[in-house]
Amino acid sequence: MYLTRKFHIEGTQQLERLSRASAELWNDTCKWYWRTARRQDHWLSKTAMRQWHCKGHDVLPSQTAQEVAEQFYEAVGSWHKGDRKGNPPKRCDKTYNVLRWTYQGVMLRDDGVLRLSTKRGEDSILIDWPVDTEPRTVEIGKRPGGFVVRAQYEAEPIDRTTGNKVAGIDLGEKHLAAVFTGDRGAFTISGGELRALRHYQNKLKAKLDAKIGRKEPGSNRWKKLVRSKQKQLDHIKGKITDLLHKLSRKVVEMLLERRVSAIAIGDTRGIRDRIDFGSQMNQRLHQWAYGEFARMIEYKAKLAGVTVEKIDEAYTSQKCPQCGYRQKPSGRDYTCSECGFHGHRDVVGAANIRRKYVGEHSNESTRLPGVMASPSGVRFHPHLSCNSRSRRKTLGI
């Protein structure tokens, strides 16, 4: 399994120079790609572009220069794959561009420092690396106050399971996850902090957009506001990612404590295409990070040796887990009008997701008692751990 490590490093003159050179190469690649298409009715191939612009670059090492062309053609491919509904990659005025090294240009030294290759005669780029495994690819991108490193490396799963229980997970907006383990044990992960961050993000964006709209495009004040907007929104985005990482790790740790070895997660793909509950609710649901949260739970669970499977969650919140009668619940509790079963609405969904998985893999009885105990709740606090290994300080040398 491949994971991506992201961390900030301080800026150096060398990184500034290389990042600007990468941007100039991107601008040339973009300019000549579209100019050739317009004047000669011919689409330049990636191989031809590499031979023409990237080979023997004055500043960038050969592989890093070729990766600039790779980035551009990835953007073109994404545009074609999306049926050309989005904007094509025609921006030819970048100031900074991402630097990328493949495994041939990356070496992990014995002292835990990554060495990234540069042009002959220049000092290599050295970065303190907090993982024992050598990364396959490394990207360094310009950010306010420095640079951001993203490195992809291979991680071997370590089986930490101690039992054979099955858990069902129902993803939601009010509660990010409701978890049921089959032994009357259930807990919920509150989504209140995420909703608060999203609310602040929307208000801030509207406020800054209104200010930007009153300025002359291209003026100094306009540029300053645009930079401020990007910086503030990036900060909130980082908070949201940190929150999702910490809560998903908390879910996996709690499942391991409950001796769970298999997880069934409700598959919510396509839900955005089927909703229309008014502008405010639609905005909340379209900003619901269910896909990212499910992905984080999945890869963290697999690293701990837990089996993960996605289950169709159709009608799981409407079906009584005791008698099977189906009805739409009202409020946060589910009460069956046929048998009188009573329980938390989201936990009922998790129990039915678990039932679907268990029914496919074993003969275990999934019938529940008439009253389901209230689940314990877990809220976010900033001191939750998002990684089991302590993060070492990273410095660009």
mmCIF file of C-alpha atoms in Angstrom:
data_model
loop_
_atom_site.group_PDB
_atom_site.id
_atom_site.type_symbol
_atom_site.label_atom_id
_atom_site.label_comp_id
_atom_site.label_asym_id
_atom_site.label_seq_id
_atom_site.Cartn_x
_atom_site.Cartn_y
_atom_site.Cartn_z
ATOM 1 C CA MET A 1 0.000 0.000 0.000
ATOM 2 C CA TYR A 2 1.291 3.430 -0.943
ATOM 3 C CA LEU A 3 0.871 6.389 1.406
ATOM 4 C CA THR A 4 1.601 10.081 0.955
ATOM 5 C CA ARG A 5 3.459 12.082 3.569
ATOM 6 C CA LYS A 6 2.983 15.849 3.551
ATOM 7 C CA PHE A 7 4.949 18.382 5.565
ATOM 8 C CA HIS A 8 6.248 21.953 5.371
ATOM 9 C CA ILE A 9 9.865 23.015 4.970
ATOM 10 C CA GLU A 10 11.534 26.391 5.002
ATOM 11 C CA GLY A 11 12.233 28.077 1.703
ATOM 12 C CA THR A 12 15.760 28.340 0.308
ATOM 13 C CA GLN A 13 17.230 30.299 -2.596
ATOM 14 C CA GLN A 14 17.884 27.023 -4.394
ATOM 15 C CA LEU A 15 14.256 25.888 -4.136
ATOM 16 C CA GLU A 16 13.038 29.332 -5.210
ATOM 17 C CA ARG A 17 15.275 29.242 -8.287
ATOM 18 C CA LEU A 18 14.303 25.688 -9.257
ATOM 19 C CA SER A 19 10.603 26.352 -8.742
ATOM 20 C CA ARG A 20 10.769 29.446 -10.951
ATOM 21 C CA ALA A 21 12.665 27.494 -13.615
ATOM 22 C CA SER A 22 9.990 24.794 -13.477
ATOM 23 C CA ALA A 23 7.318 27.469 -13.994
ATOM 24 C CA GLU A 24 9.185 28.894 -17.007
ATOM 25 C CA LEU A 25 9.398 25.408 -18.517
ATOM 26 C CA TRP A 26 5.666 24.863 -17.903
ATOM 27 C CA ASN A 27 4.887 28.203 -19.561
ATOM 28 C CA ASP A 28 6.979 27.299 -22.625
ATOM 29 C CA THR A 29 5.425 23.833 -22.834
ATOM 30 C CA CYS A 30 1.920 25.254 -22.585
ATOM 31 C CA LYS A 31 2.616 28.042 -25.082
ATOM 32 C CA TRP A 32 4.091 25.807 -27.789
ATOM 33 C CA TYR A 33 1.525 23.049 -27.310
ATOM 34 C CA TRP A 34 -1.395 25.368 -28.040
ATOM 35 C CA ARG A 35 0.500 27.417 -30.642
ATOM 36 C CA THR A 36 1.327 24.276 -32.618
ATOM 37 C CA ALA A 37 -2.264 23.090 -32.381
ATOM 38 C CA ARG A 38 -3.557 26.468 -33.575
ATOM 39 C CA ARG A 39 -1.093 27.130 -36.408
ATOM 40 C CA GLN A 40 -0.365 23.633 -37.694
ATOM 41 C CA ASP A 41 -3.514 21.780 -36.607
ATOM 42 C CA HIS A 42 -1.281 19.241 -34.855
ATOM 43 C CA TRP A 43 -1.186 18.033 -31.249
ATOM 44 C CA LEU A 44 2.392 17.698 -30.033
ATOM 45 C CA SER A 45 3.056 14.351 -28.370
ATOM 46 C CA LYS A 46 4.573 14.089 -24.917
ATOM 47 C CA THR A 47 7.690 12.433 -26.333
ATOM 48 C CA ALA A 48 8.221 15.216 -28.865
ATOM 49 C CA MET A 49 7.691 17.879 -26.210
ATOM 50 C CA ARG A 50 10.227 16.238 -23.913
ATOM 51 C CA GLN A 51 12.811 16.058 -26.689
ATOM 52 C CA TRP A 52 12.166 19.639 -27.745
ATOM 53 C CA HIS A 53 11.951 21.526 -24.452
ATOM 54 C CA CYS A 54 13.013 19.326 -21.544
ATOM 55 C CA LYS A 55 16.164 17.559 -22.679
ATOM 56 C CA GLY A 56 19.321 19.291 -21.530
ATOM 57 C CA HIS A 57 17.603 21.985 -19.474
ATOM 58 C CA ASP A 58 19.968 24.628 -18.122
ATOM 59 C CA VAL A 59 18.679 24.705 -14.530
ATOM 60 C CA LEU A 60 16.532 21.644 -13.798
ATOM 61 C CA PRO A 61 17.877 18.085 -13.644
ATOM 62 C CA SER A 62 16.805 15.984 -16.621
ATOM 63 C CA GLN A 63 14.139 13.871 -14.887
ATOM 64 C CA THR A 64 12.633 16.841 -13.039
ATOM 65 C CA ALA A 65 12.400 18.760 -16.320
ATOM 66 C CA GLN A 66 10.693 15.801 -17.999
ATOM 67 C CA GLU A 67 8.224 15.616 -15.122
ATOM 68 C CA VAL A 68 7.085 19.161 -15.957
ATOM 69 C CA ALA A 69 5.952 17.890 -19.357
ATOM 70 C CA GLU A 70 4.376 14.917 -17.580
ATOM 71 C CA GLN A 71 2.384 17.309 -15.356
ATOM 72 C CA PHE A 72 1.178 19.295 -18.368
ATOM 73 C CA TYR A 73 0.050 16.221 -20.294
ATOM 74 C CA GLU A 74 -1.655 14.871 -17.177
ATOM 75 C CA ALA A 75 -3.666 18.117 -17.092
ATOM 76 C CA VAL A 76 -4.491 17.769 -20.800
ATOM 77 C CA GLY A 77 -5.523 14.151 -20.233
ATOM 78 C CA SER A 78 -7.805 15.154 -17.363
ATOM 79 C CA TRP A 79 -9.398 17.795 -19.583
ATOM 80 C CA HIS A 80 -10.043 15.238 -22.337
ATOM 81 C CA LYS A 81 -11.292 12.645 -19.846
ATOM 82 C CA GLY A 82 -13.816 15.146 -18.490
ATOM 83 C CA ASP A 83 -15.346 15.541 -21.974
ATOM 84 C CA ARG A 84 -13.739 18.990 -22.107
ATOM 85 C CA LYS A 85 -16.366 20.529 -19.834
ATOM 86 C CA GLY A 86 -13.721 22.183 -17.652
ATOM 87 C CA ASN A 87 -11.108 24.746 -18.600
ATOM 88 C CA PRO A 88 -8.146 23.414 -20.620
ATOM 89 C CA PRO A 89 -4.624 23.949 -19.209
ATOM 90 C CA LYS A 90 -3.854 27.191 -21.055
ATOM 91 C CA ARG A 91 -2.292 29.238 -18.261
ATOM 92 C CA CYS A 92 1.159 30.252 -19.502
ATOM 93 C CA ASP A 93 2.094 32.836 -16.859
ATOM 94 C CA LYS A 94 3.004 30.769 -13.802
ATOM 95 C CA THR A 95 5.542 32.191 -11.371
ATOM 96 C CA TYR A 96 6.174 28.951 -9.462
ATOM 97 C CA ASN A 97 5.556 25.334 -10.394
ATOM 98 C CA VAL A 98 5.780 22.023 -8.565
ATOM 99 C CA LEU A 99 9.130 20.210 -8.595
ATOM 100 C CA ARG A 100 8.859 16.443 -8.943
ATOM 101 C CA TRP A 101 11.451 13.694 -8.517
ATOM 102 C CA THR A 102 10.904 10.023 -9.366
ATOM 103 C CA TYR A 103 12.661 7.171 -7.576
ATOM 104 C CA GLN A 104 15.773 7.467 -9.803
ATOM 105 C CA GLY A 105 16.490 10.907 -8.368
ATOM 106 C CA VAL A 106 15.716 10.096 -4.720
ATOM 107 C CA MET A 107 18.039 8.455 -2.196
ATOM 108 C CA LEU A 108 17.498 7.885 1.532
ATOM 109 C CA ARG A 109 20.742 8.177 3.466
ATOM 110 C CA ASP A 110 21.563 6.127 6.554
ATOM 111 C CA ASP A 111 21.051 9.186 8.777
ATOM 112 C CA GLY A 112 17.385 9.510 7.689
ATOM 113 C CA VAL A 113 17.923 12.369 5.242
ATOM 114 C CA LEU A 114 16.503 12.381 1.715
ATOM 115 C CA ARG A 115 18.884 13.436 -1.034
ATOM 116 C CA LEU A 116 17.212 14.814 -4.159
ATOM 117 C CA SER A 117 19.345 15.005 -7.289
ATOM 118 C CA THR A 118 20.136 18.308 -9.009
ATOM 119 C CA LYS A 119 22.234 19.411 -11.986
ATOM 120 C CA ARG A 120 25.861 18.345 -12.017
ATOM 121 C CA GLY A 121 27.974 20.748 -10.004
ATOM 122 C CA GLU A 122 25.109 21.896 -7.744
ATOM 123 C CA ASP A 123 24.476 20.911 -4.147
ATOM 124 C CA SER A 124 21.830 18.235 -3.694
ATOM 125 C CA ILE A 125 18.583 19.093 -1.914
ATOM 126 C CA LEU A 126 18.553 17.521 1.558
ATOM 127 C CA ILE A 127 15.346 16.964 3.541
ATOM 128 C CA ASP A 128 14.904 15.303 6.915
ATOM 129 C CA TRP A 129 12.645 12.285 6.254
ATOM 130 C CA PRO A 130 10.501 10.966 9.167
ATOM 131 C CA VAL A 131 9.885 7.479 7.685
ATOM 132 C CA ASP A 132 12.259 4.510 7.386
ATOM 133 C CA THR A 133 11.140 3.666 3.826
ATOM 134 C CA GLU A 134 12.576 5.423 0.786
ATOM 135 C CA PRO A 135 9.837 7.269 -1.130
ATOM 136 C CA ARG A 136 8.975 6.472 -4.744
ATOM 137 C CA THR A 137 8.171 10.041 -5.747
ATOM 138 C CA VAL A 138 8.758 13.424 -4.115
ATOM 139 C CA GLU A 139 7.009 16.701 -4.957
ATOM 140 C CA ILE A 140 7.928 20.134 -3.613
ATOM 141 C CA GLY A 141 5.509 23.011 -4.161
ATOM 142 C CA LYS A 142 5.626 26.685 -3.242
ATOM 143 C CA ARG A 143 3.322 27.812 -0.441
ATOM 144 C CA PRO A 144 3.076 31.038 1.592
ATOM 145 C CA GLY A 145 5.914 31.044 4.103
ATOM 146 C CA GLY A 146 7.906 28.245 2.507
ATOM 147 C CA PHE A 147 7.409 25.007 0.590
ATOM 148 C CA VAL A 148 5.315 21.863 0.991
ATOM 149 C CA VAL A 149 6.787 18.393 0.453
ATOM 150 C CA ARG A 150 4.584 15.500 -0.664
ATOM 151 C CA ALA A 151 6.313 12.135 -0.802
ATOM 152 C CA GLN A 152 4.759 8.799 -1.712
ATOM 153 C CA TYR A 153 6.164 5.678 -0.078
ATOM 154 C CA GLU A 154 5.210 2.038 0.386
ATOM 155 C CA ALA A 155 3.898 0.945 3.802
ATOM 156 C CA GLU A 156 3.496 -2.671 4.856
ATOM 157 C CA PRO A 157 0.318 -3.509 6.851
ATOM 158 C CA ILE A 158 0.859 -4.783 10.405
ATOM 159 C CA ASP A 159 -1.877 -7.068 11.735
ATOM 160 C CA ARG A 160 -3.037 -5.576 15.047
ATOM 161 C CA THR A 161 -6.379 -7.377 15.242
ATOM 162 C CA THR A 162 -7.096 -9.471 18.358
ATOM 163 C CA GLY A 163 -10.594 -10.792 17.604
ATOM 164 C CA ASN A 164 -13.033 -11.602 14.828
ATOM 165 C CA LYS A 165 -15.869 -9.119 15.307
ATOM 166 C CA VAL A 166 -17.560 -7.279 12.450
ATOM 167 C CA ALA A 167 -18.456 -3.575 12.573
ATOM 168 C CA GLY A 168 -20.892 -1.660 10.405
ATOM 169 C CA ILE A 169 -20.252 2.024 9.704
ATOM 170 C CA ASP A 170 -22.913 4.445 8.513
ATOM 171 C CA LEU A 171 -21.510 7.758 7.268
ATOM 172 C CA GLY A 172 -23.493 10.932 7.842
ATOM 173 C CA GLU A 173 -23.420 14.718 7.964
ATOM 174 C CA LYS A 174 -24.555 15.375 11.547
ATOM 175 C CA HIS A 175 -22.574 12.383 12.780
ATOM 176 C CA LEU A 176 -19.578 11.719 10.544
ATOM 177 C CA ALA A 177 -19.823 8.033 11.410
ATOM 178 C CA ALA A 178 -22.130 5.798 13.414
ATOM 179 C CA VAL A 179 -20.475 2.483 14.288
ATOM 180 C CA PHE A 180 -22.157 -0.745 15.436
ATOM 181 C CA THR A 181 -20.134 -3.815 16.433
ATOM 182 C CA GLY A 182 -22.941 -6.324 16.973
ATOM 183 C CA ASP A 183 -22.727 -6.744 20.750
ATOM 184 C CA ARG A 184 -24.963 -3.796 21.652
ATOM 185 C CA GLY A 185 -21.821 -1.701 21.436
ATOM 186 C CA ALA A 186 -22.136 1.438 19.348
ATOM 187 C CA PHE A 187 -20.554 4.860 19.153
ATOM 188 C CA THR A 188 -20.895 7.955 16.988
ATOM 189 C CA ILE A 189 -18.350 10.467 15.709
ATOM 190 C CA SER A 190 -19.673 14.009 15.939
ATOM 191 C CA GLY A 191 -19.522 16.173 12.826
ATOM 192 C CA GLY A 192 -20.142 19.421 14.709
ATOM 193 C CA GLU A 193 -16.590 20.737 14.435
ATOM 194 C CA LEU A 194 -16.490 20.001 10.703
ATOM 195 C CA ARG A 195 -19.804 21.786 10.166
ATOM 196 C CA ALA A 196 -18.493 24.791 12.119
ATOM 197 C CA LEU A 197 -15.371 24.937 9.951
ATOM 198 C CA ARG A 198 -17.430 24.663 6.771
ATOM 199 C CA HIS A 199 -19.759 27.422 7.987
ATOM 200 C CA TYR A 200 -16.814 29.704 8.731
ATOM 201 C CA GLN A 201 -15.249 28.813 5.370
ATOM 202 C CA ASN A 202 -18.413 29.784 3.475
ATOM 203 C CA LYS A 203 -18.849 33.053 5.390
ATOM 204 C CA LEU A 204 -15.201 34.005 4.926
ATOM 205 C CA LYS A 205 -15.267 33.207 1.213
ATOM 206 C CA ALA A 206 -18.417 35.295 0.687
ATOM 207 C CA LYS A 207 -16.931 38.220 2.633
ATOM 208 C CA LEU A 208 -13.640 38.194 0.714
ATOM 209 C CA ASP A 209 -15.347 37.688 -2.658
ATOM 210 C CA ALA A 210 -17.468 40.779 -1.963
ATOM 211 C CA LYS A 211 -14.342 42.823 -1.193
ATOM 212 C CA ILE A 212 -12.499 41.523 -4.261
ATOM 213 C CA GLY A 213 -15.495 42.277 -6.476
ATOM 214 C CA ARG A 214 -15.317 45.966 -5.543
ATOM 215 C CA LYS A 215 -11.666 46.316 -6.621
ATOM 216 C CA GLU A 216 -10.208 46.837 -10.073
ATOM 217 C CA PRO A 217 -8.986 43.458 -11.398
ATOM 218 C CA GLY A 218 -5.193 43.459 -11.575
ATOM 219 C CA SER A 219 -4.712 46.378 -9.162
ATOM 220 C CA ASN A 220 -2.375 46.084 -6.184
ATOM 221 C CA ARG A 221 -5.285 45.998 -3.732
ATOM 222 C CA TRP A 222 -7.044 43.332 -5.809
ATOM 223 C CA LYS A 223 -3.900 41.158 -5.871
ATOM 224 C CA LYS A 224 -3.409 41.581 -2.124
ATOM 225 C CA LEU A 225 -6.990 40.490 -1.389
ATOM 226 C CA VAL A 226 -6.712 37.489 -3.722
ATOM 227 C CA ARG A 227 -3.519 36.361 -1.968
ATOM 228 C CA SER A 228 -5.134 36.880 1.436
ATOM 229 C CA LYS A 229 -8.191 34.878 0.401
ATOM 230 C CA GLN A 230 -6.076 31.964 -0.836
ATOM 231 C CA LYS A 231 -3.955 31.954 2.318
ATOM 232 C CA GLN A 232 -6.947 31.993 4.679
ATOM 233 C CA LEU A 233 -8.877 29.336 2.750
ATOM 234 C CA ASP A 234 -5.773 27.106 2.594
ATOM 235 C CA HIS A 235 -5.487 27.422 6.375
ATOM 236 C CA ILE A 236 -9.096 26.286 6.864
ATOM 237 C CA LYS A 237 -8.616 23.454 4.370
ATOM 238 C CA GLY A 238 -5.619 22.267 6.388
ATOM 239 C CA LYS A 239 -7.711 22.318 9.567
ATOM 240 C CA ILE A 240 -10.417 20.220 7.894
ATOM 241 C CA THR A 241 -7.890 17.664 6.647
ATOM 242 C CA ASP A 242 -6.296 17.468 10.099
ATOM 243 C CA LEU A 243 -9.716 16.937 11.695
ATOM 244 C CA LEU A 244 -10.610 14.110 9.289
ATOM 245 C CA HIS A 245 -7.257 12.392 9.826
ATOM 246 C CA LYS A 246 -7.552 12.507 13.615
ATOM 247 C CA LEU A 247 -11.170 11.349 13.760
ATOM 248 C CA SER A 248 -10.623 8.527 11.256
ATOM 249 C CA ARG A 249 -7.664 7.323 13.295
ATOM 250 C CA LYS A 250 -9.812 7.479 16.447
ATOM 251 C CA VAL A 251 -12.439 5.287 14.738
ATOM 252 C CA VAL A 252 -9.858 2.638 13.827
ATOM 253 C CA GLU A 253 -8.288 2.649 17.303
ATOM 254 C CA MET A 254 -11.692 2.232 18.968
ATOM 255 C CA LEU A 255 -12.540 -0.655 16.639
ATOM 256 C CA LEU A 256 -9.254 -2.394 17.443
ATOM 257 C CA GLU A 257 -10.011 -1.992 21.161
ATOM 258 C CA ARG A 258 -13.358 -3.722 20.513
ATOM 259 C CA ARG A 259 -11.586 -6.676 18.809
ATOM 260 C CA VAL A 260 -12.952 -5.893 15.343
ATOM 261 C CA SER A 261 -11.283 -7.575 12.354
ATOM 262 C CA ALA A 262 -13.709 -6.625 9.546
ATOM 263 C CA ILE A 263 -15.491 -3.384 8.674
ATOM 264 C CA ALA A 264 -18.486 -2.840 6.409
ATOM 265 C CA ILE A 265 -18.804 0.792 5.274
ATOM 266 C CA GLY A 266 -21.921 2.160 3.629
ATOM 267 C CA ASP A 267 -21.267 3.095 0.004
ATOM 268 C CA THR A 268 -22.538 6.655 -0.505
ATOM 269 C CA ARG A 269 -21.232 7.228 -4.039
ATOM 270 C CA GLY A 270 -23.617 9.183 -6.223
ATOM 271 C CA ILE A 271 -25.619 10.621 -3.323
ATOM 272 C CA ARG A 272 -24.886 14.205 -4.430
ATOM 273 C CA ASP A 273 -26.621 13.545 -7.746
ATOM 274 C CA ARG A 274 -29.851 12.518 -6.017
ATOM 275 C CA ILE A 275 -30.349 15.287 -3.452
ATOM 276 C CA ASP A 276 -32.356 18.503 -3.593
ATOM 277 C CA PHE A 277 -33.316 19.764 -0.137
ATOM 278 C CA GLY A 278 -33.005 23.498 -0.698
ATOM 279 C CA SER A 279 -29.975 25.729 -1.153
ATOM 280 C CA GLN A 280 -28.654 25.671 2.425
ATOM 281 C CA MET A 281 -29.010 21.920 2.971
ATOM 282 C CA ASN A 282 -27.704 21.171 -0.519
ATOM 283 C CA GLN A 283 -24.611 23.252 0.242
ATOM 284 C CA ARG A 284 -24.012 21.331 3.463
ATOM 285 C CA LEU A 285 -24.445 17.966 1.766
ATOM 286 C CA HIS A 286 -22.259 18.891 -1.202
ATOM 287 C CA GLN A 287 -19.514 19.880 1.257
ATOM 288 C CA TRP A 288 -19.974 16.684 3.246
ATOM 289 C CA ALA A 289 -16.556 14.986 3.224
ATOM 290 C CA TYR A 290 -17.891 11.411 3.255
ATOM 291 C CA GLY A 291 -15.621 10.171 0.457
ATOM 292 C CA GLU A 292 -12.436 11.519 2.033
ATOM 293 C CA PHE A 293 -13.413 10.315 5.505
ATOM 294 C CA ALA A 294 -14.281 6.827 4.214
ATOM 295 C CA ARG A 295 -10.974 6.642 2.332
ATOM 296 C CA MET A 296 -9.034 7.595 5.463
ATOM 297 C CA ILE A 297 -10.827 4.988 7.575
ATOM 298 C CA GLU A 298 -10.247 2.375 4.881
ATOM 299 C CA TYR A 299 -6.511 2.803 4.458
ATOM 300 C CA LYS A 300 -5.860 3.222 8.196
ATOM 301 C CA ALA A 301 -7.861 0.063 8.913
ATOM 302 C CA LYS A 302 -6.045 -1.934 6.226
ATOM 303 C CA LEU A 303 -2.689 -0.833 7.646
ATOM 304 C CA ALA A 304 -3.822 -2.361 10.957
ATOM 305 C CA GLY A 305 -4.808 -5.649 9.286
ATOM 306 C CA VAL A 306 -8.571 -5.000 9.296
ATOM 307 C CA THR A 307 -10.631 -6.141 6.307
ATOM 308 C CA VAL A 308 -12.740 -3.378 4.728
ATOM 309 C CA GLU A 309 -15.663 -3.786 2.341
ATOM 310 C CA LYS A 310 -18.124 -1.249 0.962
ATOM 311 C CA ILE A 311 -21.801 -2.217 1.191
ATOM 312 C CA ASP A 312 -24.788 -0.760 -0.658
ATOM 313 C CA GLU A 313 -26.581 1.274 2.002
ATOM 314 C CA ALA A 314 -29.956 1.511 0.222
ATOM 315 C CA TYR A 315 -32.813 1.594 2.795
ATOM 316 C CA THR A 316 -30.467 0.748 5.691
ATOM 317 C CA SER A 317 -31.734 3.742 7.708
ATOM 318 C CA GLN A 318 -35.373 2.812 7.023
ATOM 319 C CA LYS A 319 -35.358 -0.917 7.755
ATOM 320 C CA CYS A 320 -36.116 -2.204 11.252
ATOM 321 C CA PRO A 321 -33.165 -4.381 12.393
ATOM 322 C CA GLN A 322 -35.517 -6.550 14.488
ATOM 323 C CA CYS A 323 -38.498 -7.372 12.250
ATOM 324 C CA GLY A 324 -37.390 -6.040 8.858
ATOM 325 C CA TYR A 325 -40.309 -3.612 8.433
ATOM 326 C CA ARG A 326 -39.375 -0.566 6.344
ATOM 327 C CA GLN A 327 -40.436 2.995 7.142
ATOM 328 C CA LYS A 328 -38.942 6.467 6.951
ATOM 329 C CA PRO A 329 -37.763 7.646 10.387
ATOM 330 C CA SER A 330 -38.510 11.105 11.742
ATOM 331 C CA GLY A 331 -36.084 12.884 14.033
ATOM 332 C CA ARG A 332 -32.836 11.389 15.314
ATOM 333 C CA ASP A 333 -34.457 8.205 16.723
ATOM 334 C CA TYR A 334 -35.950 5.238 14.891
ATOM 335 C CA THR A 335 -39.126 3.654 16.278
ATOM 336 C CA CYS A 336 -40.662 0.737 14.392
ATOM 337 C CA SER A 337 -44.452 1.024 14.086
ATOM 338 C CA GLU A 338 -44.749 -2.774 13.711
ATOM 339 C CA CYS A 339 -42.693 -4.280 16.541
ATOM 340 C CA GLY A 340 -41.903 -1.209 18.674
ATOM 341 C CA PHE A 341 -38.115 -1.446 18.240
ATOM 342 C CA HIS A 342 -36.411 1.798 19.308
ATOM 343 C CA GLY A 343 -32.886 2.971 18.616
ATOM 344 C CA HIS A 344 -30.622 5.737 17.340
ATOM 345 C CA ARG A 345 -31.365 6.432 13.682
ATOM 346 C CA ASP A 346 -27.744 6.405 12.459
ATOM 347 C CA VAL A 347 -26.832 3.352 14.535
ATOM 348 C CA VAL A 348 -29.805 1.514 12.987
ATOM 349 C CA GLY A 349 -28.237 2.264 9.600
ATOM 350 C CA ALA A 350 -24.868 0.937 10.798
ATOM 351 C CA ALA A 351 -26.535 -2.210 12.192
ATOM 352 C CA ASN A 352 -28.261 -2.892 8.865
ATOM 353 C CA ILE A 353 -25.028 -2.330 6.935
ATOM 354 C CA ARG A 354 -23.356 -4.831 9.254
ATOM 355 C CA ARG A 355 -26.266 -7.241 8.763
ATOM 356 C CA LYS A 356 -25.804 -7.136 4.980
ATOM 357 C CA TYR A 357 -22.102 -7.955 5.338
ATOM 358 C CA VAL A 358 -22.617 -10.706 7.918
ATOM 359 C CA GLY A 359 -25.399 -12.250 5.841
ATOM 360 C CA GLU A 360 -23.011 -12.590 2.914
ATOM 361 C CA HIS A 361 -20.082 -13.994 4.902
ATOM 362 C CA SER A 362 -21.501 -16.104 7.773
ATOM 363 C CA ASN A 363 -24.601 -17.608 9.365
ATOM 364 C CA GLU A 364 -24.438 -15.398 12.466
ATOM 365 C CA SER A 365 -27.796 -14.178 13.756
ATOM 366 C CA THR A 366 -28.209 -10.424 13.342
ATOM 367 C CA ARG A 367 -31.524 -10.050 15.157
ATOM 368 C CA LEU A 368 -31.436 -7.218 17.711
ATOM 369 C CA PRO A 369 -33.288 -6.743 21.008
ATOM 370 C CA GLY A 370 -36.337 -4.496 21.155
ATOM 371 C CA VAL A 371 -34.469 -1.510 22.575
ATOM 372 C CA MET A 372 -31.019 -0.401 21.430
ATOM 373 C CA ALA A 373 -28.780 1.280 23.994
ATOM 374 C CA SER A 374 -27.775 4.861 23.284
ATOM 375 C CA PRO A 375 -24.388 5.064 21.560
ATOM 376 C CA SER A 376 -21.407 6.731 23.168
ATOM 377 C CA GLY A 377 -20.302 9.919 21.437
ATOM 378 C CA VAL A 378 -16.835 11.006 20.344
ATOM 379 C CA ARG A 379 -16.057 14.661 19.679
ATOM 380 C CA PHE A 380 -13.044 16.205 18.045
ATOM 381 C CA HIS A 381 -10.398 17.889 20.124
ATOM 382 C CA PRO A 382 -7.151 19.225 18.652
ATOM 383 C CA HIS A 383 -4.856 16.953 20.676
ATOM 384 C CA LEU A 384 -6.085 13.740 19.087
ATOM 385 C CA SER A 385 -3.293 11.903 17.294
ATOM 386 C CA CYS A 386 -3.433 11.630 13.507
ATOM 387 C CA ASN A 387 -0.350 9.396 13.247
ATOM 388 C CA SER A 388 0.960 6.708 15.540
ATOM 389 C CA ARG A 389 4.532 7.816 14.960
ATOM 390 C CA SER A 390 5.670 11.127 16.353
ATOM 391 C CA ARG A 391 6.368 13.613 13.605
ATOM 392 C CA ARG A 392 9.962 14.764 13.407
ATOM 393 C CA LYS A 393 10.731 18.338 12.490
ATOM 394 C CA THR A 394 11.560 18.716 8.826
ATOM 395 C CA LEU A 395 14.073 21.231 7.599
ATOM 396 C CA GLY A 396 15.189 22.143 4.105
ATOM 397 C CA ILE A 397 18.971 22.360 4.004
#
